[in-house]
Every structure is written in C-alpha cells, then in structure tokens.
Amino acid sequence: CQCDPQGSLSSVCDPNGGHCQCRPNVVGRRCDKCAPGTFGFGPTGCKPCECHVQASANAFCHPETGQCHCFHGVYGRQCDRCLPGYWGFPSCQPCQCNGHADECDPYSGQCLHCRDHTSGPNCERCLAGYYGDPVLGSGDHCRPCPCPDGPESGRQFASGCYQDRITLQVVCICERGYKGSRCDECASGFFGNPEEFRGTCQPCQCNNNIDSSDPEACDKRTGLCLKCLFHTQGQHCQECKPGYYGWALQQDCRKCVCNYLGTVRQRCSSAEDCECERETGQCQCLPNVVGQNCDHCAPNTWQLSSGTGCEPCACNLEHSFGPSCNEFTGQCQCMPGFGGRTCTECQEYFWGDPTVGCQACECDSRGIQTLQCNRSSGQCICKEGVEGARCDKCTRGYAGTFPDCAPCHQCFALWDIIVSELANKTQRFLERAKVLKIAGVSGPYQETLHSVQEKLNEIQSIIAQNPATEPLQNIGDLLEEAEKLKTDVAKKITEVEAKLSAVANDSSAVEAELRALEADAKSLHNAVKELAEQLEFIKISDVRGLYFENLEEFWP
C-alpha cells in the first residue's frame, strides 16, 4: 500500500485499487499531498487557503506556505490587507502624503506621522506656527512664522501665519493679548513686555471694570488701571469711588442716597453729591438723625429741616401723653386742657397760666378775626371797626350798633384831628403852669397860678368830653357838641389870659415863663377861634341839602 504515515489514517489501503484512507484535505493514492486550494501537509492534514476573493488572483495558494496570489498593493497570506503606504482594502491605493509621510490609515487614507512641520489628512498644510505650501510639486516647504521669533524660540505669540499672495509679506495671526505685525506688542486690556526673553502679555487685573478694547484703559507696562468703569477706582478698580457704595468686584457700585439736611456737611459737596460708607451705603448723620440715608429723626426728636440735626421734643411730661412728638412740626400729644408745641400752654381757644389755670377766650364771634385770643391777656383779636376785650362794641370812628359798625363820615376824621390838636395844646399849657408852680412862685402869684391850673383842668375836662371820644349817631350831634365846646373853651381861655396878665404884671422873676405860657394861651385861643369860624361856616351852610358836599369843599 505504501500509505503516507502523515497523510493517511492507517497503513491499510483499498485491496482493489490500493488507495489509502487520507486525512482531511489530503489527496493521492498514498495520501501524500494536499488537495488543490489547501496547504500545510502534515499529521493533521491540510488547511484551506481561504484567499480573499476580491484581493487575490485565484483561490489557490502556495502548498507549503499558504501564500495566496495577491493583487497589487495587497499583502498578507490570505491577501486580506493593504501594503504599507496603501489604503482602501480591497482596492488598495497608494497613500497621498505629499512625500511627508510613509504611511497612512489603511481604512481612511489619512496620513500618519507627517514630517517637515506638516499636518492634515495628506500632510498638505503646515503646522501652526509655520507657513508655506507643502503640497508635492509646489517646490515650497513649511518655514517658522516670525511672530516674533518662531515656534521653538520661546517667543512665539501667534497661532499661525500666512504669506500674502500679492505683497508676499508674512501676516501673523496673533494669540489673544498680542498685536502688531510680529505680535510683539500687548493688545488692549493686556500688559507686559513681550520684547524681553520669556516676556509675555497678561490680562490687566482690573476686575472687569475697564473697557478691554480701550488701549488706554490700563498701563501697557505696569498693568495699573487707568480708566475704571462702573463708578469704581483704585489700582485694580477694586473699590467704589467716593459718593458710591456696594461691591466693585461685582460691578455693583450704587450712588449714595443721603438726605442733605440730615447728613454731616463735610460729607456732602452739594445736595446731590454725598459720601457714604462704601460697603453698606450708610450716610454720616447729624446729631439725633437716623436711617441709612439720614432721612428721619431719632425717637423723641424733631426738626430735621433745621440742617443742624434733630432737636429734642422737650414735651412736658405732666401735660402730654409721652415724650415723642411730630418729627416735622414738633407738636407733642397734649392731654385735654393743654396746648402749645410742648404742652406747656393752654389749649387752643383758651388763655392764662397753665400752671395756675386756663380760661376760655369768650370772644364775641361776630366781632373777631380769629377764635384764639391772646394767650397771656385773654384780649380778643377784633375785626376792623370793633373794639373791647371781647370785641363786642364799635370802635372810635365807627357808628351804629354792634355788630353793625359802619365808618363815620370823613368829616369825623377832620373834626377828630382838630379836637386832638386842641387837647394837645391844652396839655402843654397845663404842663407849663405846673412848671411855674414847681419853680416856687409865692405870695399873690400862688393863688393866681392855682386859679390858672383849675381853669386849665376845666378846659381839659371839656375837651376830654368832646363828641369825638365816642361814636356819633349823626352829623347834627357833632355840630351841637362842637358849638358848645367852642363856647366853653373860649370862655375859659379868656379867664386864663386875664390871670396870666395879672401874673405877668406883678412878677418879673417868672416873666420869661409867663411869656411862654401866654404864647401857648394865644395859640390855644387861635385854635378855638379857628374852630369857631369853621363851625360858623357849617351853620350857614345848607345842612339838610348839600351838607356833605360843603364839608368836603371846606375840608378837602
């Protein structure tokens, strides 16, 4: 039989043809070779080639190695993957890496491990920090960006650069915080010295309280904040400026709101601009003024409007319900029967000493201007034309029955003036006589002076009882009383002049005084004479007809 001991199951063969019993995938009469499409003859038989249908030329492989016959760009025993430098199995094609990489991803074709500072799926562009055109055939390569010294210099402040196709100038794409054609300056909102070795630009430390686009918002070298926003101040805009309070770090500075009348003047430049505590907003209050805004008085005080602080209410504790008062008017809450701001006076419409007792005003409502009388004297405040303690009668110069008081005719005023002048002259006459008496006139002159004084007193009494002292009922009363006054005064004047003449003839010691007294007597006589002439004119006038018109003509 000669059966192959590795390829056959036993040494016995078929007696008819001599064919041995072969192992799997083993063929031949003696079981000494692999069947087509298999390989690896051995004790276990032969294994299938399993060549990739699409990537191999046929289904047969090398009987010993099992290598299938692969298409171009394909490799592997079974032709099941692309060669290095190829991708896209089973249609493997060369990697497109522009000569800057040897391998690419076998499935996507993306180039792996790009060299020469390139990057991209096909190594078709330069790395960040380099510029150029690395595509195969361009004749160009990637060069370091001069921004300012290149990626590996330690002074590169650009994310990349490119070459302008027209000017051929390299344009740097500066990183945040840098500017300039070579990114060698700090941008707005940043500070530092990028020109120094390892020098960099850092954000201005202004707590977000500046305009970062403003090139002058902070110092480019020191980082000192120069233009603080949101009502802040300080080297880092870290605090609210005067006149504002709150949290500068949270952009929450609010204007101080202080009541100008209740705030210390040194803390306010004007009624609108006051300083307060920078965190709480508490204003600095005047004495007895409280509140964050110093806008109301402390308990038991009042008069914020004074501008000097609030004053104590000073309520009379015996006559008020408590020590507090109205903070605007200062009025205490008085017990019944008491009044005034501090309850130290009688209540409204009463008068007197509150420590002794208060009395009602008792004014006649028909003749007063106000219900409140004088708090000390009780005198009522009368309307025009009314008088009296209770304002219950017509005053001098007014006629009628209270409360119907009407002004007298204008002739009354003129008559009143004449009588007043006559009274004044008589008074001076009387005073001069008293002087002579005091001077010590003796003998017969003493009796004469007494007589003169008595006559003068009589004249004064007549004048004091003249019709002008009380309201007249009608013009007829005025004429009758005036006629009587004229007669009485004239008679008494004649007697006084006779006495004075006797004194003047007998006493040279008082001659000067008597002459003066005589001059006054003559003046008084002239006044009486003038009064008589006026009364005579009145009598001959048509009193019943055009009486008032004639009076107005005589006394314009």
Coordinates of C-alpha atoms in Angstrom, one line a residue:
C1 CA 0.0 0.0 0.0
Q2 CA 2.8 2.5 0.9
C3 CA 0.4 4.8 2.6
D4 CA 2.0 8.1 3.9
P5 CA 2.0 7.9 7.6
Q6 CA 1.3 11.7 7.9
G7 CA -1.4 12.0 5.3
S8 CA -3.2 8.7 5.8
L9 CA -5.3 7.4 8.6
S10 CA -3.7 3.9 8.6
S11 CA -1.3 1.9 6.6
V12 CA -4.1 -0.2 5.1
C13 CA -5.2 0.6 1.6
D14 CA -8.1 -0.4 -0.6
P15 CA -7.3 -4.0 -1.9
N16 CA -8.9 -3.3 -5.2
G17 CA -7.0 -0.1 -6.2
G18 CA -4.5 0.3 -3.4
H19 CA -6.0 3.7 -2.4
C20 CA -5.1 4.8 1.2
Q21 CA -7.6 6.4 3.6
C22 CA -6.4 10.1 3.6
R23 CA -6.7 12.7 6.3
P24 CA -8.8 15.9 5.7
N25 CA -7.8 17.9 2.6
V26 CA -5.1 15.2 1.7
V27 CA -5.2 13.5 -1.7
G28 CA -3.3 10.9 -3.7
R29 CA -3.4 7.1 -3.7
R30 CA -0.8 7.1 -1.0
C31 CA -2.3 10.3 0.8
D32 CA 0.9 12.2 0.3
K33 CA -0.2 15.7 -0.9
C34 CA -2.6 18.5 -0.2
A35 CA -5.8 18.9 -2.2
P36 CA -6.0 22.0 -4.5
G37 CA -6.9 25.1 -2.5
T38 CA -5.3 23.8 0.6
F39 CA -1.8 23.9 2.1
G40 CA 0.3 22.7 5.0
F41 CA 0.6 18.9 4.6
G42 CA 1.1 17.3 8.0
P43 CA -0.2 15.0 10.6
T44 CA -3.4 16.9 10.9
G45 CA -4.0 17.1 7.2
C46 CA -4.1 20.2 5.0
K47 CA -5.7 23.6 5.8
P48 CA -7.8 25.6 3.4
C49 CA -6.1 28.6 1.6
E50 CA -9.0 30.9 2.2
C51 CA -7.6 33.5 -0.2
H52 CA -9.6 36.8 -0.2
V53 CA -11.9 36.5 -3.2
Q54 CA -11.5 40.2 -4.2
A55 CA -7.9 40.8 -3.3
S56 CA -6.3 37.6 -4.7
A57 CA -5.8 36.3 -8.3
N58 CA -7.4 32.9 -7.6
A59 CA -8.4 30.6 -4.8
F60 CA -5.1 28.6 -4.8
C61 CA -2.2 29.3 -2.6
H62 CA 1.3 28.0 -2.2
P63 CA 1.0 24.4 -0.9
E64 CA 3.6 24.9 1.7
T65 CA 3.4 28.5 2.9
G66 CA -0.3 29.0 2.1
Q67 CA 0.5 32.4 0.4
C68 CA -2.2 33.5 -1.9
H69 CA -1.6 35.3 -5.1
C70 CA -2.4 39.0 -4.2
F71 CA -3.3 41.9 -6.4
H72 CA -1.0 45.0 -6.5
G73 CA -1.0 46.9 -3.2
V74 CA -2.4 43.9 -1.3
Y75 CA -0.5 41.6 1.0
G76 CA -0.9 39.1 3.7
R77 CA -1.1 35.3 3.4
Q78 CA -4.7 35.5 2.5
C79 CA -4.4 38.8 0.7
D80 CA -6.5 40.4 3.3
R81 CA -4.9 43.9 3.8
C82 CA -3.1 46.7 2.0
L83 CA 0.6 47.0 1.9
P84 CA 2.2 49.8 4.0
G85 CA 1.8 53.0 2.0
Y86 CA -1.5 51.9 0.7
W87 CA -5.1 52.1 1.9
G88 CA -8.6 51.3 0.9
F89 CA -8.7 47.4 1.1
P90 CA -9.6 45.6 -1.1
S91 CA -8.9 48.2 -3.7
C92 CA -5.7 49.3 -2.2
Q93 CA -4.2 52.6 -3.5
P94 CA -1.1 54.5 -2.6
C95 CA -1.2 57.0 0.3
Q96 CA -1.3 60.6 -0.8
C97 CA 1.1 62.3 1.8
N98 CA 2.9 64.7 -0.5
G99 CA 6.2 63.0 0.4
H100 CA 5.9 64.0 4.1
A101 CA 4.8 60.6 5.5
D102 CA 5.3 56.9 4.7
E103 CA 2.1 55.5 6.0
C104 CA -1.5 56.4 6.2
D105 CA -4.5 54.9 7.8
P106 CA -5.4 51.7 5.9
Y107 CA -9.1 52.5 6.1
S108 CA -9.4 56.3 5.8
G109 CA -6.2 57.0 3.9
Q110 CA -5.2 59.8 6.4
C111 CA -1.5 60.2 6.5
L112 CA 0.3 59.2 9.7
H113 CA 3.3 60.8 11.3
C114 CA 3.6 63.8 8.9
R115 CA 7.1 65.2 8.8
D116 CA 8.6 68.5 7.8
H117 CA 6.3 70.6 10.0
T118 CA 3.2 69.5 8.1
S119 CA -0.2 68.3 9.1
G120 CA -3.5 67.4 7.6
P121 CA -5.0 64.3 6.1
N122 CA -2.5 64.4 3.3
C123 CA 0.2 66.4 5.0
E124 CA -0.9 69.1 2.8
R125 CA -0.5 72.1 5.1
C126 CA 1.9 73.5 7.6
L127 CA 1.7 73.1 11.3
A128 CA 0.6 76.0 13.5
G129 CA 3.4 78.4 13.7
Y130 CA 4.7 77.6 10.2
Y131 CA 3.8 78.9 6.8
G132 CA 4.4 77.7 3.2
D133 CA 2.8 75.2 0.7
P134 CA 4.0 71.6 1.4
V135 CA 1.9 70.1 -1.4
L136 CA 4.2 67.8 -3.6
G137 CA 5.3 69.6 -6.7
S138 CA 4.9 73.1 -5.3
G139 CA 8.5 73.5 -4.7
D140 CA 7.8 75.0 -1.3
H141 CA 8.1 73.9 2.3
C142 CA 7.0 74.9 5.8
R143 CA 9.0 77.6 7.5
P144 CA 8.7 79.0 11.0
C145 CA 6.4 82.1 11.5
P146 CA 8.5 85.1 12.5
C147 CA 6.0 86.1 15.3
P148 CA 8.3 87.3 16.5
D149 CA 11.0 84.5 16.8
G150 CA 9.4 81.2 15.7
P151 CA 7.7 78.3 17.4
E152 CA 10.8 76.8 19.1
S153 CA 12.3 80.1 20.2
G154 CA 10.2 80.7 23.4
R155 CA 9.0 84.0 21.9
Q156 CA 6.2 83.0 19.6
F157 CA 2.9 84.8 20.2
A158 CA 0.9 83.7 17.1
S159 CA -1.3 80.8 16.5
G160 CA -0.1 80.8 12.9
C161 CA 0.7 83.0 9.9
Y162 CA 0.3 83.1 6.2
Q163 CA 2.1 84.8 3.3
D164 CA 0.1 87.4 1.4
R165 CA 0.0 86.3 -2.2
I166 CA 0.2 89.9 -3.5
T167 CA 2.7 91.5 -1.2
L168 CA 4.4 88.3 -0.2
Q169 CA 4.5 89.6 3.3
V170 CA 4.1 87.2 6.2
V171 CA 1.0 88.0 8.2
C172 CA 0.9 86.8 11.8
I173 CA -2.3 85.6 13.4
C174 CA -1.7 86.8 17.0
E175 CA -2.8 85.0 20.0
R176 CA -5.2 86.7 22.5
G177 CA -3.4 89.5 24.2
Y178 CA -0.9 90.3 21.5
K179 CA -0.9 92.6 18.5
G180 CA 1.4 94.1 15.9
S181 CA 2.7 92.8 12.6
R182 CA 5.0 90.4 14.5
C183 CA 2.8 90.0 17.6
D184 CA 5.4 91.7 19.7
E185 CA 3.1 94.2 21.4
C186 CA 0.5 93.8 24.1
A187 CA -3.1 94.3 22.9
S188 CA -5.7 96.5 24.7
G189 CA -6.6 95.1 28.1
F190 CA -3.2 93.4 28.5
F191 CA 0.2 94.5 29.9
G192 CA 3.7 93.2 30.0
N193 CA 7.0 93.3 27.9
P194 CA 6.9 90.7 25.2
E195 CA 10.2 92.1 23.8
E196 CA 12.1 90.6 26.7
F197 CA 13.2 87.0 26.9
R198 CA 10.3 84.9 28.2
G199 CA 8.3 88.1 28.4
T200 CA 4.6 87.7 27.9
C201 CA 1.4 89.8 27.9
Q202 CA -1.0 89.3 30.8
P203 CA -4.6 90.5 31.2
C204 CA -4.9 93.8 33.1
Q205 CA -6.0 93.0 36.7
C206 CA -8.9 95.5 36.8
N207 CA -11.7 93.1 38.0
N208 CA -13.6 93.5 34.7
N209 CA -14.2 97.2 35.5
I210 CA -12.5 98.6 32.4
D211 CA -13.2 98.6 28.7
S212 CA -10.8 96.0 27.5
S213 CA -10.9 97.4 23.9
D214 CA -9.6 100.8 25.1
P215 CA -5.8 100.9 24.6
E216 CA -5.5 103.5 27.4
A217 CA -7.7 101.6 30.0
C218 CA -4.6 100.3 31.8
D219 CA -0.8 100.9 31.6
K220 CA 0.8 98.7 29.0
R221 CA 3.9 98.1 31.1
T222 CA 2.8 98.1 34.8
G223 CA -0.8 97.0 34.4
L224 CA -2.0 99.9 36.5
C225 CA -5.7 100.5 35.8
L226 CA -6.3 104.0 34.5
K227 CA -9.9 104.2 33.3
C228 CA -12.1 102.4 35.8
L229 CA -15.8 102.0 34.8
F230 CA -19.0 101.3 36.8
H231 CA -18.1 104.0 39.4
T232 CA -15.0 102.2 40.6
Q233 CA -11.5 103.3 41.5
G234 CA -8.1 102.0 42.7
Q235 CA -5.1 100.4 41.2
H236 CA -7.2 97.5 40.2
C237 CA -10.6 99.2 40.1
Q238 CA -11.3 97.2 43.3
E239 CA -13.4 99.7 45.2
C240 CA -16.3 102.1 44.7
K241 CA -15.4 105.7 44.2
P242 CA -16.5 108.4 46.7
G243 CA -20.2 109.0 46.5
Y244 CA -20.9 105.4 45.7
Y245 CA -21.2 102.1 47.7
G246 CA -21.6 98.4 47.0
W247 CA -19.4 95.6 45.6
A248 CA -16.9 96.8 43.0
L249 CA -15.9 93.3 42.1
Q250 CA -19.4 92.5 41.1
Q251 CA -19.9 95.8 39.1
D252 CA -22.5 96.8 41.8
C253 CA -21.5 100.3 42.8
R254 CA -24.6 102.4 43.5
K255 CA -24.9 106.1 44.2
C256 CA -25.0 107.2 47.8
V257 CA -28.5 108.5 48.7
C258 CA -28.2 110.8 51.6
N259 CA -30.6 113.4 52.9
Y260 CA -28.7 116.7 52.6
L261 CA -30.5 118.1 55.7
G262 CA -29.6 115.2 57.9
T263 CA -26.0 114.5 56.7
V264 CA -22.8 116.0 58.0
R265 CA -21.9 118.8 55.7
Q266 CA -18.3 117.8 55.3
R267 CA -19.5 114.6 53.6
C268 CA -21.6 116.4 51.0
S269 CA -20.2 118.7 48.3
S270 CA -23.8 119.5 47.2
A271 CA -27.3 118.4 47.9
E272 CA -26.9 115.7 45.2
D273 CA -23.4 114.5 45.9
C274 CA -22.7 113.0 49.3
E275 CA -20.3 110.3 50.5
C276 CA -21.4 107.2 52.4
E277 CA -19.9 104.1 53.9
R278 CA -18.5 102.2 50.8
E279 CA -19.9 98.8 51.6
T280 CA -23.2 99.4 53.4
G281 CA -24.2 102.8 52.0
Q282 CA -24.7 104.3 55.5
C283 CA -24.5 108.1 55.4
Q284 CA -22.8 110.0 58.3
C285 CA -25.8 111.6 60.1
L286 CA -26.0 114.7 62.2
P287 CA -26.9 114.5 65.9
N288 CA -30.2 112.7 66.6
V289 CA -30.6 111.8 62.9
V290 CA -31.0 108.1 62.0
G291 CA -31.5 105.9 58.9
Q292 CA -29.2 104.7 56.2
N293 CA -30.0 107.9 54.3
C294 CA -30.1 110.1 57.4
D295 CA -33.6 110.9 56.4
H296 CA -35.5 111.0 59.7
C297 CA -35.2 112.0 63.3
A298 CA -34.4 109.6 66.2
P299 CA -37.2 108.8 68.6
N300 CA -38.4 111.8 70.7
T301 CA -36.7 114.4 68.5
W302 CA -37.9 116.6 65.6
Q303 CA -37.0 119.4 63.1
L304 CA -34.8 117.6 60.5
S305 CA -35.3 120.6 58.3
S306 CA -33.0 122.7 60.5
G307 CA -29.9 121.3 58.8
T308 CA -28.1 121.0 62.2
G309 CA -29.6 117.8 63.4
C310 CA -32.8 117.0 65.2
E311 CA -33.8 118.7 68.4
P312 CA -35.3 117.0 71.5
C313 CA -39.1 117.2 71.6
A314 CA -39.0 118.5 75.2
C315 CA -42.6 117.6 75.8
N316 CA -44.0 118.5 79.3
L317 CA -44.3 115.0 80.7
E318 CA -47.0 116.1 83.1
H319 CA -49.2 117.6 80.4
S320 CA -48.5 115.2 77.5
F321 CA -49.1 111.5 76.7
G322 CA -45.5 110.8 76.1
P323 CA -42.0 112.1 75.2
S324 CA -42.5 111.8 71.4
C325 CA -43.7 114.5 69.0
N326 CA -44.4 115.0 65.3
E327 CA -40.9 115.0 63.7
F328 CA -41.9 117.7 61.3
T329 CA -43.9 120.1 63.5
G330 CA -42.5 119.2 66.9
Q331 CA -46.1 119.0 68.3
C332 CA -46.4 116.9 71.4
Q333 CA -49.5 114.9 72.1
C334 CA -51.1 117.1 74.8
M335 CA -53.6 116.0 77.4
P336 CA -57.0 117.6 77.5
G337 CA -56.8 121.2 78.6
F338 CA -53.2 121.8 77.5
G339 CA -51.7 123.0 74.2
G340 CA -48.7 124.6 72.6
R341 CA -45.9 122.7 70.9
T342 CA -44.6 121.2 74.2
C343 CA -47.9 121.2 76.1
T344 CA -46.7 124.0 78.3
E345 CA -49.5 126.4 77.3
C346 CA -53.3 126.4 77.5
Q347 CA -55.1 124.5 74.8
E348 CA -56.5 126.2 71.7
Y349 CA -59.1 129.0 72.3
F350 CA -58.0 129.3 76.0
W351 CA -55.7 131.7 77.8
G352 CA -53.9 132.1 81.1
D353 CA -51.0 130.5 83.0
P354 CA -51.3 126.7 82.5
T355 CA -49.6 126.1 85.9
V356 CA -52.4 128.0 87.6
G357 CA -55.4 127.6 85.3
C358 CA -56.7 128.3 81.8
Q359 CA -59.8 130.2 80.9
A360 CA -61.9 130.2 77.7
C361 CA -61.4 133.2 75.4
E362 CA -65.1 134.1 75.5
C363 CA -64.8 136.4 72.4
D364 CA -67.9 137.6 70.6
S365 CA -67.8 135.6 67.4
R366 CA -69.4 138.5 65.5
G367 CA -66.5 140.9 66.1
I368 CA -63.3 138.8 66.0
Q369 CA -60.8 137.8 63.3
T370 CA -59.9 134.5 64.9
L371 CA -61.3 132.3 67.7
Q372 CA -57.9 132.3 69.5
C373 CA -57.4 135.2 71.9
N374 CA -54.1 136.5 73.4
R375 CA -52.8 133.5 75.4
S376 CA -51.4 135.8 78.1
S377 CA -54.0 138.6 78.5
G378 CA -57.1 137.0 77.0
Q379 CA -57.6 140.0 74.7
C380 CA -59.6 139.0 71.7
I381 CA -58.4 139.9 68.2
C382 CA -61.1 142.2 66.8
K383 CA -62.2 142.9 63.3
E384 CA -61.7 146.4 61.8
G385 CA -64.2 148.9 63.4
V386 CA -64.7 146.7 66.6
E387 CA -63.0 147.0 70.0
G388 CA -63.4 145.9 73.6
A389 CA -61.9 143.0 75.5
R390 CA -64.5 140.7 73.9
C391 CA -64.7 142.6 70.6
D392 CA -68.3 143.4 71.3
K393 CA -68.6 147.2 70.6
C394 CA -67.9 149.6 67.8
T395 CA -64.6 151.4 67.9
R396 CA -63.9 155.1 67.8
G397 CA -64.6 156.4 64.3
Y398 CA -67.3 153.9 63.6
A399 CA -71.1 154.4 64.1
G400 CA -74.0 152.1 64.5
T401 CA -75.0 149.3 66.9
F402 CA -72.6 146.3 67.3
P403 CA -72.2 144.2 65.3
D404 CA -73.3 146.6 62.5
C405 CA -70.4 149.1 62.8
A406 CA -70.1 151.4 59.9
P407 CA -67.3 154.0 59.3
C408 CA -68.2 157.6 60.2
H409 CA -68.3 160.3 57.5
Q410 CA -65.0 161.7 56.6
C411 CA -65.8 164.9 58.4
F412 CA -65.4 163.0 61.7
A413 CA -61.8 162.3 60.9
L414 CA -61.2 166.0 60.3
W415 CA -63.1 167.0 63.4
D416 CA -61.2 164.4 65.4
I417 CA -57.9 165.9 64.2
I418 CA -58.9 169.4 65.3
V419 CA -60.0 168.3 68.7
S420 CA -56.9 166.3 69.2
E421 CA -54.7 169.3 68.4
L422 CA -56.7 171.4 70.8
A423 CA -56.3 168.8 73.5
N424 CA -52.5 168.7 72.9
K425 CA -52.2 172.4 73.2
T426 CA -54.2 172.4 76.4
Q427 CA -52.0 169.7 77.8
R428 CA -48.8 171.7 77.1
F429 CA -50.5 174.8 78.6
L430 CA -51.2 172.8 81.8
E431 CA -47.7 171.4 82.0
R432 CA -46.2 174.9 81.7
A433 CA -48.4 176.1 84.6
K434 CA -47.2 173.1 86.7
V435 CA -43.6 174.2 86.0
L436 CA -44.3 177.7 87.3
K437 CA -45.8 176.1 90.4
I438 CA -42.7 173.9 90.9
A439 CA -40.5 177.0 90.5
G440 CA -41.7 178.3 93.8
V441 CA -43.9 181.3 92.9
S442 CA -45.1 182.8 96.3
G443 CA -47.4 185.4 97.5
P444 CA -50.4 186.5 95.5
Y445 CA -49.0 184.7 92.5
Q446 CA -49.5 181.4 94.2
E447 CA -53.2 181.9 94.3
T448 CA -53.2 183.1 90.7
L449 CA -51.4 180.0 89.4
H450 CA -53.8 177.8 91.3
S451 CA -56.6 179.5 89.6
V452 CA -54.9 179.2 86.2
Q453 CA -54.4 175.5 86.8
E454 CA -58.0 175.0 87.8
K455 CA -59.2 176.7 84.6
L456 CA -56.8 174.6 82.5
N457 CA -58.1 171.5 84.2
E458 CA -61.7 172.6 83.3
I459 CA -60.6 173.1 79.7
Q460 CA -59.0 169.7 79.6
S461 CA -62.1 168.2 81.1
I462 CA -64.3 169.8 78.4
I463 CA -62.1 168.6 75.6
A464 CA -62.0 165.1 77.2
Q465 CA -65.8 165.1 77.0
N466 CA -65.9 166.3 73.4
P467 CA -68.1 164.4 70.9
A468 CA -65.2 162.8 69.2
T469 CA -64.4 160.5 72.0
E470 CA -67.4 158.3 71.3
P471 CA -69.1 157.2 68.1
L472 CA -71.6 159.8 67.0
Q473 CA -75.1 158.9 65.9
N474 CA -75.4 161.7 63.2
I475 CA -73.8 164.9 62.0
G476 CA -76.3 167.0 63.9
D477 CA -74.8 165.8 67.2
L478 CA -71.4 166.7 66.0
L479 CA -72.5 170.3 65.3
E480 CA -74.3 170.8 68.5
E481 CA -71.4 169.5 70.7
A482 CA -68.9 171.5 68.7
E483 CA -70.8 174.7 69.2
K484 CA -70.9 174.0 73.0
L485 CA -67.2 173.1 73.1
K486 CA -66.4 176.4 71.3
T487 CA -68.3 178.5 73.7
D488 CA -66.9 176.8 76.8
V489 CA -63.3 176.8 75.7
A490 CA -63.5 180.4 74.6
K491 CA -64.8 181.4 78.0
K492 CA -62.2 179.6 79.9
I493 CA -59.4 180.9 77.6
T494 CA -60.4 184.5 78.4
E495 CA -60.3 183.8 82.1
V496 CA -56.8 182.1 81.8
E497 CA -55.5 185.0 79.8
A498 CA -56.7 187.5 82.4
K499 CA -55.0 185.6 85.2
L500 CA -51.8 185.3 83.2
S501 CA -51.8 189.0 82.5
A502 CA -52.0 189.7 86.3
V503 CA -49.2 187.4 87.0
A504 CA -47.1 188.9 84.2
N505 CA -47.6 192.5 85.6
D506 CA -46.7 191.6 89.2
S507 CA -43.8 189.1 88.8
S508 CA -40.6 189.8 87.0
A509 CA -39.0 186.6 88.3
V510 CA -41.2 184.4 86.2
E511 CA -41.6 186.8 83.3
A512 CA -40.0 184.6 80.8
E513 CA -42.0 181.6 81.8
L514 CA -45.2 183.6 81.8
R515 CA -44.5 184.9 78.3
A516 CA -44.1 181.4 77.1
L517 CA -47.3 180.5 78.9
E518 CA -49.1 183.5 77.3
A519 CA -47.9 182.4 73.9
D520 CA -49.4 179.0 74.4
A521 CA -52.6 180.6 75.6
K522 CA -52.7 182.7 72.4
S523 CA -52.1 179.6 70.3
L524 CA -54.9 177.9 72.1
H525 CA -57.1 180.9 71.6
N526 CA -56.3 180.9 67.9
A527 CA -57.2 177.2 67.6
V528 CA -60.6 177.8 69.3
K529 CA -61.1 180.8 67.1
E530 CA -60.4 178.7 64.0
L531 CA -62.8 176.1 65.3
A532 CA -65.4 178.8 65.8
E533 CA -65.0 180.0 62.2
Q534 CA -65.4 176.5 60.9
L535 CA -68.5 175.9 62.9
E536 CA -69.9 179.2 61.7
F537 CA -69.3 178.2 58.1
I538 CA -71.1 174.9 58.8
K539 CA -74.1 176.6 60.4
I540 CA -74.7 179.0 57.5
S541 CA -74.4 176.1 55.0
D542 CA -77.4 174.0 53.8
V543 CA -77.1 171.2 56.3
R544 CA -80.2 169.5 55.2
G545 CA -79.4 169.6 51.5
L546 CA -75.8 169.7 50.3
Y547 CA -74.2 169.4 53.8
F548 CA -71.7 166.7 53.0
E549 CA -70.7 168.3 49.7
N550 CA -70.0 171.6 51.6
L551 CA -68.0 169.8 54.2
E552 CA -65.8 168.2 51.6
E553 CA -65.2 171.5 50.0
F554 CA -64.2 173.1 53.3
W555 CA -62.1 170.1 54.4
P556 CA -60.8 168.6 51.2

